[in-house]
């Protein structure tokens, strides 16, 4: 994988061009996508125009921060005039009339949008097997899943179909596929990156994240898209952040929190081996290590799946066959049930049913209100942890990548893949998965770093040094 930063240096030295680099990516898509299935649609003509424009800007000295960066955008992020399907039959032919804020910012910074990446339908899943356009395969070994739900975005970066990609992370959907595909995946603090134009799944958890082959590329992409947006009511008023200026600075004294061994006991032995190697690397970088038991660890998955499904059931009610996308008329002339029965896949239906159940008047207090209370406790626990520590290190997932089909009949086993990631969304803190090692069969294993709210600069600075310490 060649990074955008390396490309940019070569472009400035006139050793390559944006157009030639784009052609390389387009031909990789042509040869590999029929197997990997990372891309739902490809933007050949428009991308070629953008790349030619980028070459002109390099030539006349007006290159912008992402000039010529070839980016894949998860297909639940709105692109004006270009199909945005959410990998669902219900939006199969939906063409938005506006760009998401992140897409506007990509364009304004000179990025070339190569196409739309595959995902689990409406971003619901951990393996990218829930797509109406077929499963995505892991480019490292195509018998394995790439992780989900932003599996197409991660696989596209890993398979060299683009320099970087955007995904969305509601409970780990950027970090998990990054970990499984051997790339970097950042989930910023809730509210840091505008959700305007991101198709809502769990609105209080959703955040747009950045994939790159290096920490530096993910940081570059993050710098370009973060910052206040008046069109997103939950957008943070913090000024736009420029992490690149401090990315390579030497580490200041660092305290890393880790879980007690018993809270890691459920992890696969290969994951634990890589975890301990990573911890040693952090120590060799001078980190002081403290143990912090997550008090509500056993509650994070139930809490997440109550809050996420409750919000999803409400968000997805807009697909009624009248306002958006597909429309099916049943034998009796009825539209909404016919459209939804045919348009949604099995996992989406399962989530809608769970969400409606936990919100129903008889169970609201027992499930939804209770989950909100636990969510606050998880938030408080983070606040306490980050008073003592700068960074929280965990495995990204309890297992290495698993085989296609291995967990599809066991939703609970699938949900447990998110045990280390969902708490960051419930608490709103930023997290990043970086490649940290390999399983004995050569599959990537990523480790996760989390930091306090709005501490992306610190998070990326530590991730950058850790990436180097790995060698
Ligand atoms: N795997 C989790 C879920 O299915 C997370 C998804 C996500 O982050 N979008 O809900």
mmCIF file with all atom_site columns, N, CA and C in Angstrom, residues 46-83:
data_model
loop_
_atom_site.group_PDB
_atom_site.id
_atom_site.type_symbol
_atom_site.label_atom_id
_atom_site.label_alt_id
_atom_site.label_comp_id
_atom_site.label_asym_id
_atom_site.label_entity_id
_atom_site.label_seq_id
_atom_site.pdbx_PDB_ins_code
_atom_site.Cartn_x
_atom_site.Cartn_y
_atom_site.Cartn_z
_atom_site.occupancy
_atom_site.B_iso_or_equiv
_atom_site.pdbx_formal_charge
_atom_site.auth_seq_id
_atom_site.auth_comp_id
_atom_site.auth_asym_id
_atom_site.auth_atom_id
_atom_site.pdbx_PDB_model_num
ATOM 1   N N  . UNK A 1 46 ? -16.029 11.289 -13.774 1.00 0.00 ? 46 UNK A N  1
ATOM 2   C CA . UNK A 1 46 ? -15.898 12.441 -12.888 1.00 0.00 ? 46 UNK A CA 1
ATOM 3   C C  . UNK A 1 46 ? -14.530 12.422 -12.201 1.00 0.00 ? 46 UNK A C  1
ATOM 4   N N  . UNK A 1 47 ? -14.083 11.221 -11.778 1.00 0.00 ? 47 UNK A N  1
ATOM 5   C CA . UNK A 1 47 ? -12.777 11.110 -11.105 1.00 0.00 ? 47 UNK A CA 1
ATOM 6   C C  . UNK A 1 47 ? -11.652 11.517 -12.051 1.00 0.00 ? 47 UNK A C  1
ATOM 7   N N  . UNK A 1 48 ? -11.773 11.113 -13.309 1.00 0.00 ? 48 UNK A N  1
ATOM 8   C CA . UNK A 1 48 ? -10.720 11.494 -14.280 1.00 0.00 ? 48 UNK A CA 1
ATOM 9   C C  . UNK A 1 48 ? -10.652 13.013 -14.442 1.00 0.00 ? 48 UNK A C  1
ATOM 10  N N  . UNK A 1 49 ? -11.816 13.643 -14.464 1.00 0.00 ? 49 UNK A N  1
ATOM 11  C CA . UNK A 1 49 ? -11.837 15.115 -14.584 1.00 0.00 ? 49 UNK A CA 1
ATOM 12  C C  . UNK A 1 49 ? -11.177 15.751 -13.363 1.00 0.00 ? 49 UNK A C  1
ATOM 13  N N  . UNK A 1 50 ? -11.554 15.236 -12.176 1.00 0.00 ? 50 UNK A N  1
ATOM 14  C CA . UNK A 1 50 ? -10.987 15.796 -10.939 1.00 0.00 ? 50 UNK A CA 1
ATOM 15  C C  . UNK A 1 50 ? -9.471  15.611 -10.896 1.00 0.00 ? 50 UNK A C  1
ATOM 16  N N  . UNK A 1 51 ? -8.993  14.443 -11.342 1.00 0.00 ? 51 UNK A N  1
ATOM 17  C CA . UNK A 1 51 ? -7.545  14.177 -11.298 1.00 0.00 ? 51 UNK A CA 1
ATOM 18  C C  . UNK A 1 51 ? -6.797  15.111 -12.246 1.00 0.00 ? 51 UNK A C  1
ATOM 19  N N  . UNK A 1 52 ? -7.376  15.361 -13.425 1.00 0.00 ? 52 UNK A N  1
ATOM 20  C CA . UNK A 1 52 ? -6.721  16.261 -14.384 1.00 0.00 ? 52 UNK A CA 1
ATOM 21  C C  . UNK A 1 52 ? -6.634  17.674 -13.794 1.00 0.00 ? 52 UNK A C  1
ATOM 22  N N  . UNK A 1 53 ? -7.723  18.068 -13.125 1.00 0.00 ? 53 UNK A N  1
ATOM 23  C CA . UNK A 1 53 ? -7.745  19.371 -12.453 1.00 0.00 ? 53 UNK A CA 1
ATOM 24  C C  . UNK A 1 53 ? -6.659  19.434 -11.367 1.00 0.00 ? 53 UNK A C  1
ATOM 25  N N  . UNK A 1 54 ? -6.500  18.339 -10.631 1.00 0.00 ? 54 UNK A N  1
ATOM 26  C CA . UNK A 1 54 ? -5.470  18.290 -9.581  1.00 0.00 ? 54 UNK A CA 1
ATOM 27  C C  . UNK A 1 54 ? -4.075  18.422 -10.183 1.00 0.00 ? 54 UNK A C  1
ATOM 28  N N  . UNK A 1 55 ? -3.848  17.765 -11.317 1.00 0.00 ? 55 UNK A N  1
ATOM 29  C CA . UNK A 1 55 ? -2.526  17.901 -11.958 1.00 0.00 ? 55 UNK A CA 1
ATOM 30  C C  . UNK A 1 55 ? -2.248  19.356 -12.327 1.00 0.00 ? 55 UNK A C  1
ATOM 31  N N  . UNK A 1 56 ? -3.280  20.039 -12.812 1.00 0.00 ? 56 UNK A N  1
ATOM 32  C CA . UNK A 1 56 ? -3.093  21.457 -13.166 1.00 0.00 ? 56 UNK A CA 1
ATOM 33  C C  . UNK A 1 56 ? -2.701  22.262 -11.935 1.00 0.00 ? 56 UNK A C  1
ATOM 34  N N  . UNK A 1 57 ? -3.378  21.961 -10.826 1.00 0.00 ? 57 UNK A N  1
ATOM 35  C CA . UNK A 1 57 ? -3.095  22.725 -9.608  1.00 0.00 ? 57 UNK A CA 1
ATOM 36  C C  . UNK A 1 57 ? -1.684  22.468 -9.081  1.00 0.00 ? 57 UNK A C  1
ATOM 37  N N  . UNK A 1 58 ? -1.229  21.209 -9.185  1.00 0.00 ? 58 UNK A N  1
ATOM 38  C CA . UNK A 1 58 ? 0.165   20.959 -8.786  1.00 0.00 ? 58 UNK A CA 1
ATOM 39  C C  . UNK A 1 58 ? 1.107   21.757 -9.689  1.00 0.00 ? 58 UNK A C  1
ATOM 40  N N  . UNK A 1 59 ? 0.765   21.793 -10.991 1.00 0.00 ? 59 UNK A N  1
ATOM 41  C CA . UNK A 1 59 ? 1.646   22.483 -11.950 1.00 0.00 ? 59 UNK A CA 1
ATOM 42  C C  . UNK A 1 59 ? 1.695   23.990 -11.683 1.00 0.00 ? 59 UNK A C  1
ATOM 43  N N  . UNK A 1 60 ? 0.532   24.578 -11.297 1.00 0.00 ? 60 UNK A N  1
ATOM 44  C CA . UNK A 1 60 ? 0.582   26.040 -11.120 1.00 0.00 ? 60 UNK A CA 1
ATOM 45  C C  . UNK A 1 60 ? 0.779   26.447 -9.652  1.00 0.00 ? 60 UNK A C  1
ATOM 46  N N  . UNK A 1 61 ? 1.104   25.492 -8.816  1.00 0.00 ? 61 UNK A N  1
ATOM 47  C CA . UNK A 1 61 ? 1.455   25.823 -7.426  1.00 0.00 ? 61 UNK A CA 1
ATOM 48  C C  . UNK A 1 61 ? 0.269   26.092 -6.521  1.00 0.00 ? 61 UNK A C  1
ATOM 49  N N  . UNK A 1 62 ? -0.955  25.693 -6.938  1.00 0.00 ? 62 UNK A N  1
ATOM 50  C CA . UNK A 1 62 ? -2.109  25.966 -6.071  1.00 0.00 ? 62 UNK A CA 1
ATOM 51  C C  . UNK A 1 62 ? -2.704  24.683 -5.479  1.00 0.00 ? 62 UNK A C  1
ATOM 52  N N  . UNK A 1 63 ? -1.847  23.672 -5.289  1.00 0.00 ? 63 UNK A N  1
ATOM 53  C CA . UNK A 1 63 ? -2.350  22.394 -4.761  1.00 0.00 ? 63 UNK A CA 1
ATOM 54  C C  . UNK A 1 63 ? -2.905  22.568 -3.349  1.00 0.00 ? 63 UNK A C  1
ATOM 55  N N  . UNK A 1 64 ? -4.092  22.000 -3.144  1.00 0.00 ? 64 UNK A N  1
ATOM 56  C CA . UNK A 1 64 ? -4.766  22.082 -1.840  1.00 0.00 ? 64 UNK A CA 1
ATOM 57  C C  . UNK A 1 64 ? -4.346  20.883 -0.965  1.00 0.00 ? 64 UNK A C  1
ATOM 58  N N  . UNK A 1 65 ? -4.738  20.862 0.330   1.00 0.00 ? 65 UNK A N  1
ATOM 59  C CA . UNK A 1 65 ? -4.200  19.841 1.251   1.00 0.00 ? 65 UNK A CA 1
ATOM 60  C C  . UNK A 1 65 ? -4.420  18.381 0.809   1.00 0.00 ? 65 UNK A C  1
ATOM 61  N N  . UNK A 1 66 ? -5.538  18.106 0.123   1.00 0.00 ? 66 UNK A N  1
ATOM 62  C CA . UNK A 1 66 ? -5.771  16.714 -0.298  1.00 0.00 ? 66 UNK A CA 1
ATOM 63  C C  . UNK A 1 66 ? -5.655  16.576 -1.818  1.00 0.00 ? 66 UNK A C  1
ATOM 64  N N  . UNK A 1 67 ? -4.930  17.481 -2.458  1.00 0.00 ? 67 UNK A N  1
ATOM 65  C CA . UNK A 1 67 ? -4.916  17.491 -3.928  1.00 0.00 ? 67 UNK A CA 1
ATOM 66  C C  . UNK A 1 67 ? -4.530  16.123 -4.495  1.00 0.00 ? 67 UNK A C  1
ATOM 67  N N  . UNK A 1 68 ? -5.388  15.589 -5.345  1.00 0.00 ? 68 UNK A N  1
ATOM 68  C CA . UNK A 1 68 ? -5.109  14.314 -6.010  1.00 0.00 ? 68 UNK A CA 1
ATOM 69  C C  . UNK A 1 68 ? -5.254  13.093 -5.125  1.00 0.00 ? 68 UNK A C  1
ATOM 70  N N  . UNK A 1 69 ? -5.709  13.281 -3.882  1.00 0.00 ? 69 UNK A N  1
ATOM 71  C CA . UNK A 1 69 ? -5.926  12.115 -3.007  1.00 0.00 ? 69 UNK A CA 1
ATOM 72  C C  . UNK A 1 69 ? -7.148  11.347 -3.515  1.00 0.00 ? 69 UNK A C  1
ATOM 73  N N  . UNK A 1 70 ? -6.966  10.073 -3.795  1.00 0.00 ? 70 UNK A N  1
ATOM 74  C CA . UNK A 1 70 ? -8.074  9.272  -4.324  1.00 0.00 ? 70 UNK A CA 1
ATOM 75  C C  . UNK A 1 70 ? -8.811  8.636  -3.137  1.00 0.00 ? 70 UNK A C  1
ATOM 76  N N  . UNK A 1 71 ? -10.087 8.998  -2.991  1.00 0.00 ? 71 UNK A N  1
ATOM 77  C CA . UNK A 1 71 ? -10.859 8.619  -1.796  1.00 0.00 ? 71 UNK A CA 1
ATOM 78  C C  . UNK A 1 71 ? -12.097 7.806  -2.183  1.00 0.00 ? 71 UNK A C  1
ATOM 79  N N  . UNK A 1 72 ? -12.352 6.740  -1.428  1.00 0.00 ? 72 UNK A N  1
ATOM 80  C CA . UNK A 1 72 ? -13.618 6.009  -1.561  1.00 0.00 ? 72 UNK A CA 1
ATOM 81  C C  . UNK A 1 72 ? -14.534 6.455  -0.421  1.00 0.00 ? 72 UNK A C  1
ATOM 82  N N  . UNK A 1 73 ? -15.810 6.634  -0.719  1.00 0.00 ? 73 UNK A N  1
ATOM 83  C CA . UNK A 1 73 ? -16.765 7.124  0.285   1.00 0.00 ? 73 UNK A CA 1
ATOM 84  C C  . UNK A 1 73 ? -17.802 6.036  0.564   1.00 0.00 ? 73 UNK A C  1
ATOM 85  N N  . UNK A 1 74 ? -17.974 5.720  1.830   1.00 0.00 ? 74 UNK A N  1
ATOM 86  C CA . UNK A 1 74 ? -18.950 4.693  2.214   1.00 0.00 ? 74 UNK A CA 1
ATOM 87  C C  . UNK A 1 74 ? -20.314 5.055  1.639   1.00 0.00 ? 74 UNK A C  1
ATOM 88  N N  . UNK A 1 75 ? -21.026 4.056  1.163   1.00 0.00 ? 75 UNK A N  1
ATOM 89  C CA . UNK A 1 75 ? -22.260 4.350  0.423   1.00 0.00 ? 75 UNK A CA 1
ATOM 90  C C  . UNK A 1 75 ? -23.466 4.670  1.299   1.00 0.00 ? 75 UNK A C  1
ATOM 91  N N  . UNK A 1 76 ? -23.218 5.105  2.539   1.00 0.00 ? 76 UNK A N  1
ATOM 92  C CA . UNK A 1 76 ? -24.306 5.695  3.333   1.00 0.00 ? 76 UNK A CA 1
ATOM 93  C C  . UNK A 1 76 ? -24.027 7.179  3.552   1.00 0.00 ? 76 UNK A C  1
ATOM 94  N N  . UNK A 1 77 ? -23.122 7.737  2.736   1.00 0.00 ? 77 UNK A N  1
ATOM 95  C CA . UNK A 1 77 ? -22.802 9.161  2.817   1.00 0.00 ? 77 UNK A CA 1
ATOM 96  C C  . UNK A 1 77 ? -23.230 9.785  1.491   1.00 0.00 ? 77 UNK A C  1
ATOM 97  N N  . UNK A 1 78 ? -24.037 10.828 1.600   1.00 0.00 ? 78 UNK A N  1
ATOM 98  C CA . UNK A 1 78 ? -24.683 11.429 0.443   1.00 0.00 ? 78 UNK A CA 1
ATOM 99  C C  . UNK A 1 78 ? -23.722 12.030 -0.566  1.00 0.00 ? 78 UNK A C  1
ATOM 100 N N  . UNK A 1 79 ? -23.891 11.663 -1.832  1.00 0.00 ? 79 UNK A N  1
ATOM 101 C CA . UNK A 1 79 ? -23.107 12.267 -2.909  1.00 0.00 ? 79 UNK A CA 1
ATOM 102 C C  . UNK A 1 79 ? -24.077 12.779 -3.967  1.00 0.00 ? 79 UNK A C  1
ATOM 103 N N  . UNK A 1 80 ? -24.005 14.067 -4.218  1.00 0.00 ? 80 UNK A N  1
ATOM 104 C CA . UNK A 1 80 ? -24.950 14.716 -5.133  1.00 0.00 ? 80 UNK A CA 1
ATOM 105 C C  . UNK A 1 80 ? -24.877 14.089 -6.532  1.00 0.00 ? 80 UNK A C  1
ATOM 106 N N  . UNK A 1 81 ? -26.037 13.673 -7.014  1.00 0.00 ? 81 UNK A N  1
ATOM 107 C CA . UNK A 1 81 ? -26.086 13.135 -8.374  1.00 0.00 ? 81 UNK A CA 1
ATOM 108 C C  . UNK A 1 81 ? -25.499 11.739 -8.512  1.00 0.00 ? 81 UNK A C  1
ATOM 109 N N  . UNK A 1 82 ? -25.008 11.177 -7.393  1.00 0.00 ? 82 UNK A N  1
ATOM 110 C CA . UNK A 1 82 ? -24.466 9.832  -7.473  1.00 0.00 ? 82 UNK A CA 1
ATOM 111 C C  . UNK A 1 82 ? -25.171 8.917  -6.493  1.00 0.00 ? 82 UNK A C  1
ATOM 112 N N  . UNK A 1 83 ? -25.579 7.771  -7.012  1.00 0.00 ? 83 UNK A N  1
ATOM 113 C CA . UNK A 1 83 ? -26.350 6.808  -6.241  1.00 0.00 ? 83 UNK A CA 1
ATOM 114 C C  . UNK A 1 83 ? -25.781 6.584  -4.837  1.00 0.00 ? 83 UNK A C  1
#
